[in-house]
Short mmCIF file of the C-alpha atoms (twelve columns), coordinates in Angstrom:
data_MODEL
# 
_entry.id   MODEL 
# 
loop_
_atom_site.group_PDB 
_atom_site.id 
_atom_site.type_symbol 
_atom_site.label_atom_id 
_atom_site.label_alt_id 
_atom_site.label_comp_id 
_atom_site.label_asym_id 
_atom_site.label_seq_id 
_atom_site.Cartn_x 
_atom_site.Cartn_y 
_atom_site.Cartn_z 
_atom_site.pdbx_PDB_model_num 
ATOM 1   C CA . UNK A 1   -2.442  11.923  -4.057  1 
ATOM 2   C CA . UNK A 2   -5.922  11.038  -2.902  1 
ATOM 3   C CA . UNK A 3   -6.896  7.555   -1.369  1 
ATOM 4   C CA . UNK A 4   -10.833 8.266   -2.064  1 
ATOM 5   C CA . UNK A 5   -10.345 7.304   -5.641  1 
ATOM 6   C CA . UNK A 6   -9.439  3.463   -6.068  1 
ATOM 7   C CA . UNK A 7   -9.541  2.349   -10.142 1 
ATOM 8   C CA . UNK A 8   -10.409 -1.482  -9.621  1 
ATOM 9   C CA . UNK A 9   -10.570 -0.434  -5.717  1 
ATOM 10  C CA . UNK A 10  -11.021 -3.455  -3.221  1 
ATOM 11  C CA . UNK A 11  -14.295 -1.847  -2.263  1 
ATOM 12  C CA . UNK A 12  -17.630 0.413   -3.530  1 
ATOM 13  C CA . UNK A 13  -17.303 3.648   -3.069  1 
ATOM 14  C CA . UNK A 14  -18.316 5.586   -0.231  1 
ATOM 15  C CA . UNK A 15  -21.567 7.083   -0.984  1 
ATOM 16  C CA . UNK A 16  -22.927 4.025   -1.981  1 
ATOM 17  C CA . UNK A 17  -26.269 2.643   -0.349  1 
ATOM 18  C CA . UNK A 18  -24.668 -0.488  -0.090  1 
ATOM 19  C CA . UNK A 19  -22.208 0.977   2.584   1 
ATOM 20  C CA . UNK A 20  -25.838 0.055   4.579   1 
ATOM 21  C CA . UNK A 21  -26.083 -3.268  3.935   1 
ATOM 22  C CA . UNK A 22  -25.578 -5.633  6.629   1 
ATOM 23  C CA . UNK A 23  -22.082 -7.612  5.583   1 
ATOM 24  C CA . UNK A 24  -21.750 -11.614 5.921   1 
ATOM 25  C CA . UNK A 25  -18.748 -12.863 8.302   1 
ATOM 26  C CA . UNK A 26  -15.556 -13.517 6.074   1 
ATOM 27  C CA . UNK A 27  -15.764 -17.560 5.847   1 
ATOM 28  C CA . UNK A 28  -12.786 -19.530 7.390   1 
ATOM 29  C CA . UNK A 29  -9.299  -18.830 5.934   1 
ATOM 30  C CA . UNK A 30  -8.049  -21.112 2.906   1 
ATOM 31  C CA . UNK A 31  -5.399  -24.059 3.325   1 
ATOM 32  C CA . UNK A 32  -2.793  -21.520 2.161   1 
ATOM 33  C CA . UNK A 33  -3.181  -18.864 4.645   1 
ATOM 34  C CA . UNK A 34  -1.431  -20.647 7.076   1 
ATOM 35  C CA . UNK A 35  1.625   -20.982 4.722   1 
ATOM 36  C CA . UNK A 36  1.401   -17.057 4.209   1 
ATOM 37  C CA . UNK A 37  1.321   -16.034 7.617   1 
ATOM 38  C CA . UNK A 38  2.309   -18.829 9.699   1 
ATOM 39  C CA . UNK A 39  1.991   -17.990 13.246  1 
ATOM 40  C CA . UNK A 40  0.399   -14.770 12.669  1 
ATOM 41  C CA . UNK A 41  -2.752  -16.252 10.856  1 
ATOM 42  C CA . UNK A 42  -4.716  -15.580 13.994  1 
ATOM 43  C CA . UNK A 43  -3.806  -11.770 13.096  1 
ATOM 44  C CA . UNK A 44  -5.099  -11.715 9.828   1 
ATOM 45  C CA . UNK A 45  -8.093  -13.491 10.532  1 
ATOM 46  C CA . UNK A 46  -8.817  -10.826 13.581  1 
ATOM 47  C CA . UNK A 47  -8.233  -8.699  10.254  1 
ATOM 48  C CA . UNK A 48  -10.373 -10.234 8.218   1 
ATOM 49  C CA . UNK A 49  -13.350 -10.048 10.760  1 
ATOM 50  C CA . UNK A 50  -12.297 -6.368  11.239  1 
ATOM 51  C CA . UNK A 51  -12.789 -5.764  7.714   1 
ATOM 52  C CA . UNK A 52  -16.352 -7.337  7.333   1 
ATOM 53  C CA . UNK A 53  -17.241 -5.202  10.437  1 
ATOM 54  C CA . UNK A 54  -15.398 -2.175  11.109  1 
ATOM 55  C CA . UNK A 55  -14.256 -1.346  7.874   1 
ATOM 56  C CA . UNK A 56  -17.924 -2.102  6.002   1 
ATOM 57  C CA . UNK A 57  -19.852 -0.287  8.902   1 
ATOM 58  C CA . UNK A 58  -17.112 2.671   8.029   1 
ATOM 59  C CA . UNK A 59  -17.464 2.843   4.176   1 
ATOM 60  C CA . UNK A 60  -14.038 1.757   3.462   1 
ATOM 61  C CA . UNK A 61  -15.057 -1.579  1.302   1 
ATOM 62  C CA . UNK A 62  -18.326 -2.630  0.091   1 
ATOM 63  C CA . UNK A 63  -20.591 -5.840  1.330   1 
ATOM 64  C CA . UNK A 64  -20.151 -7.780  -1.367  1 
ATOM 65  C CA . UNK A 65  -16.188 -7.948  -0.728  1 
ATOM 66  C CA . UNK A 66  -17.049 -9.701  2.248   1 
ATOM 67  C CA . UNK A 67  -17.401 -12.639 1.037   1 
ATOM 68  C CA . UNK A 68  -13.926 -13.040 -1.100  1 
ATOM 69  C CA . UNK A 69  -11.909 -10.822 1.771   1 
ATOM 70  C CA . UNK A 70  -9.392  -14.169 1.660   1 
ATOM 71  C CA . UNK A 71  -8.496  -14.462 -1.695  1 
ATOM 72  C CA . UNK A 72  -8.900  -11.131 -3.481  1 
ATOM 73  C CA . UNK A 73  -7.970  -8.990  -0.945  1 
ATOM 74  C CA . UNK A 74  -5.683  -10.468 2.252   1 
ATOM 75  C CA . UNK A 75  -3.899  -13.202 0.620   1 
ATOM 76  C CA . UNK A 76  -4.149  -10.933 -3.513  1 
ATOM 77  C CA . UNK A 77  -2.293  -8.383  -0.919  1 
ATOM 78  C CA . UNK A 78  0.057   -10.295 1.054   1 
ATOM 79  C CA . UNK A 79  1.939   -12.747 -1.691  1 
ATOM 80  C CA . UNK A 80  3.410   -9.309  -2.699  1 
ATOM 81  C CA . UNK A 81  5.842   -10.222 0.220   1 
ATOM 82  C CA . UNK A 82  7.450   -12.919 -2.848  1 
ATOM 83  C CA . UNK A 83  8.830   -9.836  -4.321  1 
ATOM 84  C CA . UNK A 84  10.286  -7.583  -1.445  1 
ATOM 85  C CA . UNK A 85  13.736  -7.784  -0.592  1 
ATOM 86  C CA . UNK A 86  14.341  -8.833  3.833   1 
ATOM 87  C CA . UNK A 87  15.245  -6.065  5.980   1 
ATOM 88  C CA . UNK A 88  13.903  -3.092  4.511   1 
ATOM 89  C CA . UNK A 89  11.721  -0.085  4.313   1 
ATOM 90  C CA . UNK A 90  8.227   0.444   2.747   1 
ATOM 91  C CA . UNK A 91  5.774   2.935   2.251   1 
ATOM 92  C CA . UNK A 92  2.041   1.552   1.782   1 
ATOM 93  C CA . UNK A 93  0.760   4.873   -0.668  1 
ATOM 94  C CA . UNK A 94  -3.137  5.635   -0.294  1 
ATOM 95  C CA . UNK A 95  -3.258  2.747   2.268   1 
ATOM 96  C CA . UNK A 96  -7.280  3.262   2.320   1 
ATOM 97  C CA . UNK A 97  -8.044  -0.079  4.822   1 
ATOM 98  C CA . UNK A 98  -4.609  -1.210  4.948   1 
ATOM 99  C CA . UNK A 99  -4.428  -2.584  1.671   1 
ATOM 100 C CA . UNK A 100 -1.575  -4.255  0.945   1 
ATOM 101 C CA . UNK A 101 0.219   -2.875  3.861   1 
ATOM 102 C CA . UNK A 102 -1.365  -4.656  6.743   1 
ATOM 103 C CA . UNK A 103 -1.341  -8.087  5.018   1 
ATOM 104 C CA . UNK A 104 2.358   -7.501  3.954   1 
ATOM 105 C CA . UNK A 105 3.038   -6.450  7.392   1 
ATOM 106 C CA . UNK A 106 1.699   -9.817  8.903   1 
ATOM 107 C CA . UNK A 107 3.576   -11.740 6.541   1 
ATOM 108 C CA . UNK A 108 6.770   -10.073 6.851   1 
ATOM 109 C CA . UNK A 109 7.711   -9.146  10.599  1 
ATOM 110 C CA . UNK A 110 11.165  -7.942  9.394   1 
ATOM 111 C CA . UNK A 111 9.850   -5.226  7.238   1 
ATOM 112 C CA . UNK A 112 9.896   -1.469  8.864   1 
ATOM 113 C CA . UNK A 113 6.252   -0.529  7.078   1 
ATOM 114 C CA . UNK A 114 4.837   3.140   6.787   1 
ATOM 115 C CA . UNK A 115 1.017   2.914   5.956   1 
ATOM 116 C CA . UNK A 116 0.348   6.377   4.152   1 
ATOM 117 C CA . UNK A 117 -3.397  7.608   3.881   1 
ATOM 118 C CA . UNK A 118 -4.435  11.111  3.697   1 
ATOM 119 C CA . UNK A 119 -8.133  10.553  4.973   1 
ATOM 120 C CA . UNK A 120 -8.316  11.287  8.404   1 
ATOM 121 C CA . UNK A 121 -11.466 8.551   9.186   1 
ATOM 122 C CA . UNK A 122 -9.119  6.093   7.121   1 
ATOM 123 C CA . UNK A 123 -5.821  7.136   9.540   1 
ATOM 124 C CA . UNK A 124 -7.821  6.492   12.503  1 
ATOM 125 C CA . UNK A 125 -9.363  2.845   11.422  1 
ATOM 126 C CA . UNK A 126 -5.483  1.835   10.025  1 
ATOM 127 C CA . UNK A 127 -4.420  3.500   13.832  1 
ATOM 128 C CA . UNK A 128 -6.706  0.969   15.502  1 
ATOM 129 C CA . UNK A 129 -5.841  -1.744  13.893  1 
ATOM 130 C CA . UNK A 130 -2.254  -1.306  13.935  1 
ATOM 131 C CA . UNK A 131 -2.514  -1.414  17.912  1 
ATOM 132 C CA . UNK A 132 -5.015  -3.962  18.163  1 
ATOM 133 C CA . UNK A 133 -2.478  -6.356  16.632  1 
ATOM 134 C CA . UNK A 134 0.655   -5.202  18.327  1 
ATOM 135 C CA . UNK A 135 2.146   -4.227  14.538  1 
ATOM 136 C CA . UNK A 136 5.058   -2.422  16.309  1 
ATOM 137 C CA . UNK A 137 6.724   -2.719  13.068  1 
ATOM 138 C CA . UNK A 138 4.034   -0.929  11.717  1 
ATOM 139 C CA . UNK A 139 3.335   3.387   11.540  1 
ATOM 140 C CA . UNK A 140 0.753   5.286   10.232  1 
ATOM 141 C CA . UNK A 141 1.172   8.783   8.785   1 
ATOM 142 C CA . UNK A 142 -1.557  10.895  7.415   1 
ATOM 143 C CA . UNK A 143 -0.515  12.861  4.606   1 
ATOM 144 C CA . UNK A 144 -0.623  12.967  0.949   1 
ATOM 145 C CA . UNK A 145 3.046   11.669  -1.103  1 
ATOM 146 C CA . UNK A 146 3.839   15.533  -2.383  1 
ATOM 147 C CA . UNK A 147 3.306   16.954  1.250   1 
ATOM 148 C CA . UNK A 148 4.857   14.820  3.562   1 
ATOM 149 C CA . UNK A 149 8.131   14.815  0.866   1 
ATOM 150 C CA . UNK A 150 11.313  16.881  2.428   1 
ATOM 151 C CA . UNK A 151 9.854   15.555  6.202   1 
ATOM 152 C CA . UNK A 152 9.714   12.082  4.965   1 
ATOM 153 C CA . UNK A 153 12.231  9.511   5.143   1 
ATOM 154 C CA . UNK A 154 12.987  8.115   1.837   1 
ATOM 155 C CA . UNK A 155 12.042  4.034   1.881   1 
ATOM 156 C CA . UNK A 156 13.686  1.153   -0.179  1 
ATOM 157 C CA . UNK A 157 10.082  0.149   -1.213  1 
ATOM 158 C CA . UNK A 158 7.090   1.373   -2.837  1 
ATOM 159 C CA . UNK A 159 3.912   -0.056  -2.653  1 
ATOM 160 C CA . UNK A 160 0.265   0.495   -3.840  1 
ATOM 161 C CA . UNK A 161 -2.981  -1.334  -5.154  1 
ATOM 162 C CA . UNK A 162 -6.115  0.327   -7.092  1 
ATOM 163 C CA . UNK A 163 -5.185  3.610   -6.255  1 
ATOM 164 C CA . UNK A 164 -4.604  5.542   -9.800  1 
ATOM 165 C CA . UNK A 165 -3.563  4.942   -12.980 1 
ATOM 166 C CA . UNK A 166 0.510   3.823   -13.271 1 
ATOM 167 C CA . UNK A 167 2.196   6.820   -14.906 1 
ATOM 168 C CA . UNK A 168 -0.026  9.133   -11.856 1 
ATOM 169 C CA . UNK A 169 1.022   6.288   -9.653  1 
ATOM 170 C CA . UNK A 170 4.607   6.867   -10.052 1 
ATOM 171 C CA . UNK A 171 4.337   10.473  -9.502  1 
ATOM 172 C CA . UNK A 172 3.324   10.425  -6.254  1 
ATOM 173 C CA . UNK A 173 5.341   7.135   -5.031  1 
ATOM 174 C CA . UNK A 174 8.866   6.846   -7.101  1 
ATOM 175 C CA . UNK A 175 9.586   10.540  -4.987  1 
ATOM 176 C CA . UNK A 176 9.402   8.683   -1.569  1 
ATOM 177 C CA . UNK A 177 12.042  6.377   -3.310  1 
ATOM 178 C CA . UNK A 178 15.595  6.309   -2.296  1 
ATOM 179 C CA . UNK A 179 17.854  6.042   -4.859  1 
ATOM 180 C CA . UNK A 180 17.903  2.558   -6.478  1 
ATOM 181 C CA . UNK A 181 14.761  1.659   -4.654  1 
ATOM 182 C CA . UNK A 182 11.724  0.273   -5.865  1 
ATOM 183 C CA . UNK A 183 7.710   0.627   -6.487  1 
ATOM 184 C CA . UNK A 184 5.519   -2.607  -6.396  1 
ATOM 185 C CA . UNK A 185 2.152   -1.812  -7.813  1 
ATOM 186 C CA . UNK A 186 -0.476  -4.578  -7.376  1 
ATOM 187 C CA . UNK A 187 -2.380  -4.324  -10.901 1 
ATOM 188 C CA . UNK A 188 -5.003  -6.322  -13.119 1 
ATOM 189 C CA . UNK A 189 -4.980  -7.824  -16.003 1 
ATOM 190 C CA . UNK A 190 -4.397  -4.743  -18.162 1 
ATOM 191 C CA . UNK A 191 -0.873  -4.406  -16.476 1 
ATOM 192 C CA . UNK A 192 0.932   -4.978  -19.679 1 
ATOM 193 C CA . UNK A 193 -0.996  -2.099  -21.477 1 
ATOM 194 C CA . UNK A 194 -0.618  0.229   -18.293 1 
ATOM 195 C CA . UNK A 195 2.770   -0.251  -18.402 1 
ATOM 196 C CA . UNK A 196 3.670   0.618   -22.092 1 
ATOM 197 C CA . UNK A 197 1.280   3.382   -22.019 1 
ATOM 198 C CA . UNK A 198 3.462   4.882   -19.135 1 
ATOM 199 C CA . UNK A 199 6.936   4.190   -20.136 1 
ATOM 200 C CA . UNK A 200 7.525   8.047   -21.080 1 
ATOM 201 C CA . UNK A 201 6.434   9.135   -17.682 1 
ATOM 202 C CA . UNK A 202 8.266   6.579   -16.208 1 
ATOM 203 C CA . UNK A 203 11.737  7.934   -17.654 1 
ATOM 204 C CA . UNK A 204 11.028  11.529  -16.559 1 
ATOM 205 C CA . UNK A 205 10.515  10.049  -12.510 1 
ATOM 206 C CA . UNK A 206 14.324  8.410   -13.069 1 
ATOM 207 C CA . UNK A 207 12.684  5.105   -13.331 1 
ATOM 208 C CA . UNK A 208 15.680  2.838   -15.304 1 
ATOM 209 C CA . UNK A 209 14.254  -0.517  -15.355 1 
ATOM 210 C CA . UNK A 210 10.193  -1.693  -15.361 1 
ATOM 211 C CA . UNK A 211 9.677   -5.248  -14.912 1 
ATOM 212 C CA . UNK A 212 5.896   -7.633  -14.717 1 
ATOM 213 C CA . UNK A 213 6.014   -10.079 -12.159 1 
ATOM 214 C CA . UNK A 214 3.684   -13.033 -11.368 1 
ATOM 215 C CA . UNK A 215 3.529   -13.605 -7.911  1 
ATOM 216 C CA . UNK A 216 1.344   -16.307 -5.137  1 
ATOM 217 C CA . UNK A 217 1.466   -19.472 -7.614  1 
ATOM 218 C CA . UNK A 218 -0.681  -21.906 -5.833  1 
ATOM 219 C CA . UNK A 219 -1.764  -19.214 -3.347  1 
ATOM 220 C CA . UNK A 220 -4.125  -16.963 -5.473  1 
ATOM 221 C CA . UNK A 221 -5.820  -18.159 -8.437  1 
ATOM 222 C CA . UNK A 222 -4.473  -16.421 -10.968 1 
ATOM 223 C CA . UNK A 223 -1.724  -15.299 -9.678  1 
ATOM 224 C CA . UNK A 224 -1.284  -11.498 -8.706  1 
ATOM 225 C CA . UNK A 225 0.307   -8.884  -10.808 1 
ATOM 226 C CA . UNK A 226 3.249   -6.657  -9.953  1 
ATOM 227 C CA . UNK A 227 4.461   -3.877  -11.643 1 
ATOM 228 C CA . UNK A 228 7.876   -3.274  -10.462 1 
ATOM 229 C CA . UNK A 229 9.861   0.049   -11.692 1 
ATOM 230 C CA . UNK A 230 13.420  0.267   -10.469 1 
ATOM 231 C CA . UNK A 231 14.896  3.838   -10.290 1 
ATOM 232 C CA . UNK A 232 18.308  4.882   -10.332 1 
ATOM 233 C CA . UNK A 233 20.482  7.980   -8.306  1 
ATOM 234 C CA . UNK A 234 17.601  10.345  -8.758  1 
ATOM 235 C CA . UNK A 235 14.315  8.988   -7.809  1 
ATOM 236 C CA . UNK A 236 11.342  11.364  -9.221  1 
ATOM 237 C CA . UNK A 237 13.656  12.584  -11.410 1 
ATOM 238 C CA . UNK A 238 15.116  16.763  -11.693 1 
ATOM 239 C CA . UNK A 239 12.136  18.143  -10.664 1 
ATOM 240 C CA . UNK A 240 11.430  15.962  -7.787  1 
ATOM 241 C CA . UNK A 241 15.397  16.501  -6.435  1 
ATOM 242 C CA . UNK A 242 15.232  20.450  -6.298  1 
ATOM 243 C CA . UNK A 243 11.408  19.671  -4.785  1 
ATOM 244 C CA . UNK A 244 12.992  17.630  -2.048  1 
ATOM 245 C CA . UNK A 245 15.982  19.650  -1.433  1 
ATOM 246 C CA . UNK A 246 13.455  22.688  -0.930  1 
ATOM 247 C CA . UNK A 247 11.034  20.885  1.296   1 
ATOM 248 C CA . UNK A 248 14.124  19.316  2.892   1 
ATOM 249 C CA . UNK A 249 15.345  23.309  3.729   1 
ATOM 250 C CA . UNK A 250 12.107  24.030  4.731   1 
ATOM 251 C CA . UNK A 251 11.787  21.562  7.445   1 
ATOM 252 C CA . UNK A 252 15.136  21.826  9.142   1 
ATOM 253 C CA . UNK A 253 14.277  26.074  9.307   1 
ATOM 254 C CA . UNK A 254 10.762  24.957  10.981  1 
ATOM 255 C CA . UNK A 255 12.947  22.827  13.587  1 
ATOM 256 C CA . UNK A 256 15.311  25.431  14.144  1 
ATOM 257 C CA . UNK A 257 12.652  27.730  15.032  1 
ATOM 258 C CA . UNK A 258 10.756  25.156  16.644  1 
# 
């Protein structure tokens, strides 16, 4: 898994001169944000202004997503809470700036979040932020899906935005699944066509049920768009059980000898 790649990313990519440009300050938060993250709204706008600085200045988004940081990116992200069940644990995949994991982790308190980025620079900006707004709730873990499986504990929830195609997607998150868990992919409006194209794919990873939801009426406008793919008793599928059970051996002999 790589987080350098984003398809319909949040920002421009990193090379790009206008990574030099000086970014406008994110404009005050809509009506709705308040309803999103009640009594943490003061977090996300900290966020927000964190983004248009830090996170510009960095080369993790691009200038010109300064200016809609509110309603395609924190609040896009954060309605994805609508769709995650209370109590349980998630794994952000190619986090990049914390995208949808920090958002989702302002809006839901109760949820046990693991923001998973393999970019060191990227680690260290999600590190800083996670601290700088007390998300105790919160941990990040460098790493890409297929290495840290075996070492990683499996989560009830999946999520992603922009970061590959579906059917690639699902290779690298449904593993981190345990069984009858879930992956919530924030997608565009080709989500329908994604979807089909990756239904064989899907089957292989022991996904059993796929599923479009609409999510953020009256929040976003339009809506966002979920893919959610349900697996069953072997998330990943064959291949990915022996590959767990493997790295699983592999890490209890490095303990032992540690």
């Amino acid at each position: 898994m790589s987080g350098a790649a984003r398809a319909d990313g949040p920002g421009e990519p990193e090379d790009s001169p206008e990574a030099d440009e000086v970014a406008p300050v994110p404009g005050d938060p809509p009506p709705a944000a308040e309803r999103v993250f009640g009594d943490r709204l003061p977090d996300a706008v900290r966020y927000a202004e964190i983004l248009a600085e830090v996170a510009v200045a960095r080369g993790l988004i691009g200038p010109r997503e300064v200016p809609r940081l509110w309603e395609r990116h924190l609040l896009n992200c954060a309605v994805l809470a609508e769709a995650v069940p209370e109590r349980v644990s998630v794994c952000d995949v190619g986090s990049g700036a914390g995208l949808p994991g920090i958002p989702l982790a302002l809006a839901r308190p109760d949820l046990e979040i693991t923001l998973l980025e393999p970019l060191l620079r990227r680690t260290n900006f999600l590190q800083e932020v996670v601290e700088l707004l007390d998300l105790r709730h919160v941990t990040v873990l460098r790493g890409r899906a297929e290495e840290v499986m075996g070492s990683f504990k499996p989560v009830h929830v999946v999520t992603a935005r922009a970061v590959a195609p579906l059917d690639r997607l699902a290779s690298w998150g449904v593993p981190l699944l345990r069984p009858y868990g879930e992956m919530l992919a924030i997608k565009g409006s080709g989500a329908p066509e994604e979807l089909k194209a990756a239904r064989g794919a899907l089957g292989k990873l022991g996904v059993v049920e796929t599923s479009l939801l609409r999510v953020g009426e009256g929040v976003v406008d339009p809506p966002a768009t979920i893919v959610r793919v349900r697996v069953g008793e072997s998330p990943g599928g064959i291949r990915f059980a022996t590959k767990r059970a493997k790295a699983a051996r592999l890490e209890r002999g490095r303990r032992r000898r540690g």
